[in-house]
Tab-separated table of C-alpha atoms in Angstrom:
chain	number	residue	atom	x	y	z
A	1	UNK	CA	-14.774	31.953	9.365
A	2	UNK	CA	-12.413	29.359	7.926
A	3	UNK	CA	-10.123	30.217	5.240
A	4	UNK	CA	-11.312	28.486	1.812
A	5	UNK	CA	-9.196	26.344	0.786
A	6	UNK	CA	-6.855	27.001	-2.231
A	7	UNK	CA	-6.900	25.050	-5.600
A	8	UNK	CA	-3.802	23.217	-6.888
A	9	UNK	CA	-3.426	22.531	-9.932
A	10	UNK	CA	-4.918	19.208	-10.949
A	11	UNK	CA	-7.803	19.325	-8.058
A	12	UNK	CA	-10.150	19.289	-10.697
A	13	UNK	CA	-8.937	15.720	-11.830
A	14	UNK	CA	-10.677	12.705	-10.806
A	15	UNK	CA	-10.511	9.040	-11.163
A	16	UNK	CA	-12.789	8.864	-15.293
A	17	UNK	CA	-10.721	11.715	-16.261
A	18	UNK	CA	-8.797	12.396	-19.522
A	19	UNK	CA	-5.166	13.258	-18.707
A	20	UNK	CA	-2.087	14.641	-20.923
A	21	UNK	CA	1.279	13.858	-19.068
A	22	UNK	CA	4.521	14.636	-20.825
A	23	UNK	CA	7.500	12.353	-21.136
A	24	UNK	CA	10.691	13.451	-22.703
A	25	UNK	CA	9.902	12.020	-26.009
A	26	UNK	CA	6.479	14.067	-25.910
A	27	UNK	CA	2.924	14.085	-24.767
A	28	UNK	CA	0.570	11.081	-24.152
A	29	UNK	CA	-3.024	10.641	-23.685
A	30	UNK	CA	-4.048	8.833	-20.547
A	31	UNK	CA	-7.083	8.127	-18.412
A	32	UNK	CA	-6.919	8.342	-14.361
A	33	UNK	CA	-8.194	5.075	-12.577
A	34	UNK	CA	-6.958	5.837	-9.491
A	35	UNK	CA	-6.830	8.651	-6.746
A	36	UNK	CA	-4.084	7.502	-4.462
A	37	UNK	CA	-3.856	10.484	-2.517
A	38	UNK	CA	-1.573	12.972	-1.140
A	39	UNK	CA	1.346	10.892	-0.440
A	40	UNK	CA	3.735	13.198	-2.524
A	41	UNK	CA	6.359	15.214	-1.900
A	42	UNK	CA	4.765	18.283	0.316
A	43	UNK	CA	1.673	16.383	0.015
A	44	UNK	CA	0.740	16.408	-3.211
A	45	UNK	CA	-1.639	14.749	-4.843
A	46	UNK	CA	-0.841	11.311	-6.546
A	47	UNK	CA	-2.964	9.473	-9.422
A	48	UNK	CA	-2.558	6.075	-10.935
A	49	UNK	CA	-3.179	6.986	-14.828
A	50	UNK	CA	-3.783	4.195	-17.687
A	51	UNK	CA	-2.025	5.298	-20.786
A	52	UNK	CA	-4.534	5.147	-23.474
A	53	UNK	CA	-2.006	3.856	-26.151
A	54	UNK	CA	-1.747	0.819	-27.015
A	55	UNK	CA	1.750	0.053	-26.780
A	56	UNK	CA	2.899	1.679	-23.574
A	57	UNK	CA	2.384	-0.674	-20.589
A	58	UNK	CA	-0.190	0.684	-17.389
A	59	UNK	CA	-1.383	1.684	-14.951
A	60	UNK	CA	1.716	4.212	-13.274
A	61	UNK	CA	1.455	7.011	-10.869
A	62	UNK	CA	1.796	10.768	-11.862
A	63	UNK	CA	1.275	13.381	-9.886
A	64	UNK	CA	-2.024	15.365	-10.219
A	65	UNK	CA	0.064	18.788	-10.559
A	66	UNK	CA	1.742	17.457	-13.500
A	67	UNK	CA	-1.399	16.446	-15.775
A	68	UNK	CA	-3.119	18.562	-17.874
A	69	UNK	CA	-6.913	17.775	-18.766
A	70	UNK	CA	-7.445	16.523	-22.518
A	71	UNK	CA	-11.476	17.112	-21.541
B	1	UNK	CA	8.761	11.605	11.380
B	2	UNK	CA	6.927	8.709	10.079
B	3	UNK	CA	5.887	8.352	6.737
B	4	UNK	CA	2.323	9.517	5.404
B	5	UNK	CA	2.146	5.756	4.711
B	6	UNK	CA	2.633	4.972	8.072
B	7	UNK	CA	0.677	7.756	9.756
B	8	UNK	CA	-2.252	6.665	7.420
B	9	UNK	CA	-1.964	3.110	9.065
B	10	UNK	CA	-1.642	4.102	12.391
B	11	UNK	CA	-4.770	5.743	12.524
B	12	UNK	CA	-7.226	5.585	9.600
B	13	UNK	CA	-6.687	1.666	9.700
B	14	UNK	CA	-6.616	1.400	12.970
B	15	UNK	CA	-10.023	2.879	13.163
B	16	UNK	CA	-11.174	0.445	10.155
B	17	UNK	CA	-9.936	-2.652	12.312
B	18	UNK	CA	-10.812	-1.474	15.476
B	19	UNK	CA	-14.718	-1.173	14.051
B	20	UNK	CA	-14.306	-4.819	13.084
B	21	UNK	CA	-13.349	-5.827	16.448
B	22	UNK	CA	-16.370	-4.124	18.260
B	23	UNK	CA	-18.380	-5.474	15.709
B	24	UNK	CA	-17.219	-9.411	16.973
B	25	UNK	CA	-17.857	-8.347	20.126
B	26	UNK	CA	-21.524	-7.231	20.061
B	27	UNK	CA	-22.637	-10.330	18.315
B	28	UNK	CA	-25.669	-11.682	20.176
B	29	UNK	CA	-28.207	-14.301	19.532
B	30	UNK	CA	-27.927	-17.937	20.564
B	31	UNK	CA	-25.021	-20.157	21.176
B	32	UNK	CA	-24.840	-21.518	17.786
B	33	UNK	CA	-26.123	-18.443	16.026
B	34	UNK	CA	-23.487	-16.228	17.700
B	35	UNK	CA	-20.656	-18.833	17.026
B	36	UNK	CA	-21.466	-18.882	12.953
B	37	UNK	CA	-21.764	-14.688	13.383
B	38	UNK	CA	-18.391	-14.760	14.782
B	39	UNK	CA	-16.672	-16.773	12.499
B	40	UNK	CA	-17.877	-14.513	9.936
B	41	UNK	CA	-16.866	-11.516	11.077
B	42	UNK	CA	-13.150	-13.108	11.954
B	43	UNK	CA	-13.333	-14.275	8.672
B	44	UNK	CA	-14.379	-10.788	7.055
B	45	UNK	CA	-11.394	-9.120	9.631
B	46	UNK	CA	-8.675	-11.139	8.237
B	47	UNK	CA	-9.856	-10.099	4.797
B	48	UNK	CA	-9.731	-6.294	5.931
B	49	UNK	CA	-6.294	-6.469	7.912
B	50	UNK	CA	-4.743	-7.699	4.425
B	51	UNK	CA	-6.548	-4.998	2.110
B	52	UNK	CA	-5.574	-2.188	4.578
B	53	UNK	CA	-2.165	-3.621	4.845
B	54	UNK	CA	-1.946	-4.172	1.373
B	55	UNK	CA	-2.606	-0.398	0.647
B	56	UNK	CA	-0.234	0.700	3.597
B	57	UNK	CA	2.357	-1.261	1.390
B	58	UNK	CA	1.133	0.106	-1.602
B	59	UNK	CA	1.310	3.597	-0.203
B	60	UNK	CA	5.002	3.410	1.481
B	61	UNK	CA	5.876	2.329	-2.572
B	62	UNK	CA	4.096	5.240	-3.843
B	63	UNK	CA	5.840	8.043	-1.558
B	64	UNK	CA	9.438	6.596	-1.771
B	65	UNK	CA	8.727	6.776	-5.633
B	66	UNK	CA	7.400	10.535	-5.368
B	67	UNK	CA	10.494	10.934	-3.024
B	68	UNK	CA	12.986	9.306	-5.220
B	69	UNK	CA	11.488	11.187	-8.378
B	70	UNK	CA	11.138	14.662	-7.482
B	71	UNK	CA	14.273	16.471	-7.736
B	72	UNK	CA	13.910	18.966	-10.661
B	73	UNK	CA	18.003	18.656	-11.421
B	74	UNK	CA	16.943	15.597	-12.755
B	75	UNK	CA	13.642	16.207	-14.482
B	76	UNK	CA	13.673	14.751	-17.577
B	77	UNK	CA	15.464	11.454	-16.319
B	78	UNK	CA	12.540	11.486	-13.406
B	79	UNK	CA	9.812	10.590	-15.405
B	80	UNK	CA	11.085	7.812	-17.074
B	81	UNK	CA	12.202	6.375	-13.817
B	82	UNK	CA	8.760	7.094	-12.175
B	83	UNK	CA	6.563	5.301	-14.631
B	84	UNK	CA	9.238	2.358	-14.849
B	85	UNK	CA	9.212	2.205	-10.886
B	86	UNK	CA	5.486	2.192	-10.634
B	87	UNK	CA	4.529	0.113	-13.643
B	88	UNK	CA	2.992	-3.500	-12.932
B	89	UNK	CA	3.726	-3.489	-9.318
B	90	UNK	CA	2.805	-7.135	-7.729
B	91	UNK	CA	1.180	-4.705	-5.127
B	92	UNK	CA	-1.404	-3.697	-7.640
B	93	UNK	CA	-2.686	-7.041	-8.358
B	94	UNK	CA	-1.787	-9.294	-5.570
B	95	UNK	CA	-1.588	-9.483	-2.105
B	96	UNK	CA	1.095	-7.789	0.021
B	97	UNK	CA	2.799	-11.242	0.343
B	98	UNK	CA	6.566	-11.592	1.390
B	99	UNK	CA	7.225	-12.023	-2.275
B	100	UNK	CA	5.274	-9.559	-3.694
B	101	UNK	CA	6.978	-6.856	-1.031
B	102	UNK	CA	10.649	-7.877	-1.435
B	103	UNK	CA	10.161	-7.833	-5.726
B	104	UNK	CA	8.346	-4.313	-5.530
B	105	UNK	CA	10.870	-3.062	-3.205
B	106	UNK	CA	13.292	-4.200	-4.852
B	107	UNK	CA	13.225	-2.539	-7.695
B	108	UNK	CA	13.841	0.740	-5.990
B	109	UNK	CA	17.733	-0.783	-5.035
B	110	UNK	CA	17.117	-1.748	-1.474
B	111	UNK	CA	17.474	-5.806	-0.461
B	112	UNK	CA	14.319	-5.988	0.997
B	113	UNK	CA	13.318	-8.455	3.447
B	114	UNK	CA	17.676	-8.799	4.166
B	115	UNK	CA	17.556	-5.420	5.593
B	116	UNK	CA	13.734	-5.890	7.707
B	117	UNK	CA	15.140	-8.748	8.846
B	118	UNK	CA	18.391	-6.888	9.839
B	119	UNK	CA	16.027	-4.558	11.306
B	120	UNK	CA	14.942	-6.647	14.299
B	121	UNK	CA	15.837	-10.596	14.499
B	122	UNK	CA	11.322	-10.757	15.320
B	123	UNK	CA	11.145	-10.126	11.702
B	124	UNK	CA	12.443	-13.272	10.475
B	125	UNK	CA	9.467	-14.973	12.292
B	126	UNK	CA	7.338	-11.803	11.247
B	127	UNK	CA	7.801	-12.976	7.721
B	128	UNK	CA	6.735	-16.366	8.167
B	129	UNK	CA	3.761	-15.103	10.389
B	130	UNK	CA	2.608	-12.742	6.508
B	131	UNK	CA	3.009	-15.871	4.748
B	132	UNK	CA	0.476	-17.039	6.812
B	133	UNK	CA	-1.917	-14.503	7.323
B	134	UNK	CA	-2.089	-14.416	3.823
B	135	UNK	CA	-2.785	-17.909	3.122
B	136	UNK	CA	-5.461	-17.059	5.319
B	137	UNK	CA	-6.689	-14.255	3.225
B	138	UNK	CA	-7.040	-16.738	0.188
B	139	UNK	CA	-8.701	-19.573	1.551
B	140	UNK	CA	-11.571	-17.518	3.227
B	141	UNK	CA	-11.570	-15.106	-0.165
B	142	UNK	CA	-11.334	-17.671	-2.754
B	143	UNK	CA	-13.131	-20.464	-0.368
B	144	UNK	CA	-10.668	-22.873	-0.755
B	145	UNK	CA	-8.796	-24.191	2.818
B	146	UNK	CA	-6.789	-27.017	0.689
B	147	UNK	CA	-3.559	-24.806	1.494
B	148	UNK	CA	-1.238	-27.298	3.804
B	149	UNK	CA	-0.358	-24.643	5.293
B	150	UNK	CA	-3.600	-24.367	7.439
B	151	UNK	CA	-3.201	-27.485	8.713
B	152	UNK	CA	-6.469	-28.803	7.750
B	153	UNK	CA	-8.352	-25.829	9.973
B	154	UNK	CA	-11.090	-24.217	8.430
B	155	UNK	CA	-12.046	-21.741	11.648
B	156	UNK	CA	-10.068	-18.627	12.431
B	157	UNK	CA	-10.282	-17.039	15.848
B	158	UNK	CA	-9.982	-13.674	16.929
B	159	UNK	CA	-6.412	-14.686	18.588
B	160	UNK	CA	-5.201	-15.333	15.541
B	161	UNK	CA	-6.888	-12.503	13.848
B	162	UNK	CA	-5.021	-9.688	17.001
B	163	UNK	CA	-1.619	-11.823	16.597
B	164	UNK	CA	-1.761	-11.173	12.565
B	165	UNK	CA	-2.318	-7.505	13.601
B	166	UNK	CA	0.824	-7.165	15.824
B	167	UNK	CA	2.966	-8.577	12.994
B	168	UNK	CA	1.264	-6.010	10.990
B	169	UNK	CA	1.864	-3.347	13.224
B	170	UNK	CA	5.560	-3.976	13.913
B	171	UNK	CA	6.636	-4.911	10.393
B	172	UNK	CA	4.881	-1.552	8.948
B	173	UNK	CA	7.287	0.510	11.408
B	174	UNK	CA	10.181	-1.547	10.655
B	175	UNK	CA	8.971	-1.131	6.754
B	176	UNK	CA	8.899	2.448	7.406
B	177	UNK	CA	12.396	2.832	8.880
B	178	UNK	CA	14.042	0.613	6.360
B	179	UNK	CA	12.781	3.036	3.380
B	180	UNK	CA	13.429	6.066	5.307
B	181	UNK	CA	17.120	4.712	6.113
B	182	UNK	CA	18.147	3.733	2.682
B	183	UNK	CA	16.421	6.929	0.787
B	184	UNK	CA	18.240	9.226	3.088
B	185	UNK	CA	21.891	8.516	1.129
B	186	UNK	CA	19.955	8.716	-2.082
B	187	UNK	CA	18.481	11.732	-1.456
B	188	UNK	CA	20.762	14.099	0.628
B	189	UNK	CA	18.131	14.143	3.276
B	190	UNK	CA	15.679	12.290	5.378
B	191	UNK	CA	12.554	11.349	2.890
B	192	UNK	CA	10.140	12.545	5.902
């Protein structure tokens, strides 16, 4: 029998979902629009995320083991 | 090693294409009927080839960024630099045009399209060979063949379609081995 398959933080996450990502000055609200894959570093997974303030420009990418859910 | 990027192109696109291309050759029907079927599916392939090349561009982007942001010596500074790097690409709204390419690329440090060219003397005519695919890719998407560049044609054939390809092909290893080369001093080590 295959071996499942173990969760990394920020599998749950997908494209709809609300996001916190930190930045040095604190943390923001955001919304993911886009799974890009894993193209990281060791693979891991990448999002596009829209910040959901109003005056910080979007969409960047973050990687999904760096967001926390706001859900 | 190639990048993900690349690997990604090599084979998951490939597939995509290669699908297209059986697809133009089962066309049946009459002379005329198969003839209008054709053109539409040369049509729809040029459209594909720039979308998956697009997002091989788009991808190559997104891993030297991941690459280029990921040492935790400098985490604080990292995240500034990754959303500034990744904000309002040209990639994300436009087509993976000369243009587009060398001002994305750009921003990461590297002279684009001066070291591609550098690269492999083909790519100067490689560049020209994008511009043109992709003048392609907007007159059949936006229906509108008054581009001078097309030279008044409004058909595409599936020689042009395979000869777009090859440029593909070659300038996404050449794309490949530029970013590898010129992240390796940046990083201390080969980015894959």
């Amino acid at each position: 029998m295959a071996a499942r398959k173990r969760n990394r933080p920020g599998d749950e996450l997908r494209v709809g979902s609300r996001v916190r990502y930190r930045m040095p000055g604190g943390v923001f609200e955001a919304e993911v629009v886009e799974d890009r894959g894993n193209l990281g570093v060791n693979g891991r997974r990448l999002l596009r995320i829209r910040p959901l303030s109003e005056f910080t420009d979007g969409p960047f990418t973050w990687p999904a083991e760096e967001l926390l859910s706001a859900e | 090693m190639p990048s993900r990027a690349l690997r990604h192109w090599q084979t998951r696109s490939r597939k995509v294409l290669d699908e297209m291309e059986a697809a133009h050759g089962v066309v049946g029907g009459g002379r005329t009927a198969r003839r209008f079927a054709r053109q539409q599916i040369a049509q729809a392939y040029v459209v594909l080839l720039c979308s998956q090349f697009q997002r091989y561009c788009r991808d190559l982007h997104e891993e030297s960024v991941d690459r280029l942001t990921s040492n935790p010596a400098h985490d604080p500074l990292n995240k500034i630099l990754r959303s500034v790097l990744s904000t309002g690409r040209r990639l994300d709204a436009g087509n993976a045009s000369p243009a587009n390419l060398g001002s994305d690329f750009g921003r990461l440090g590297v002279p684009f399209w001066d070291e591609v060219r550098r690269r492999n003397v083909r790519n100067v005519a490689r560049q020209k060979t994008l511009e043109q695919l992709n003048g392609w890719r907007n007159a059949i998407a936006h229906h509108d063949f008054r581009n001078p560049a097309l030279n008044g044609a409004r058909e595409v054939t599936l020689a042009d379609v395979r000869r777009w390809r090859r440029c593909c092909d070659a300038l996404a290893v050449d794309f490949d081995a530029v970013l590898r080369l010129y992240l390796h001093p940046l990083l201390g080590r080969l980015p894959w």
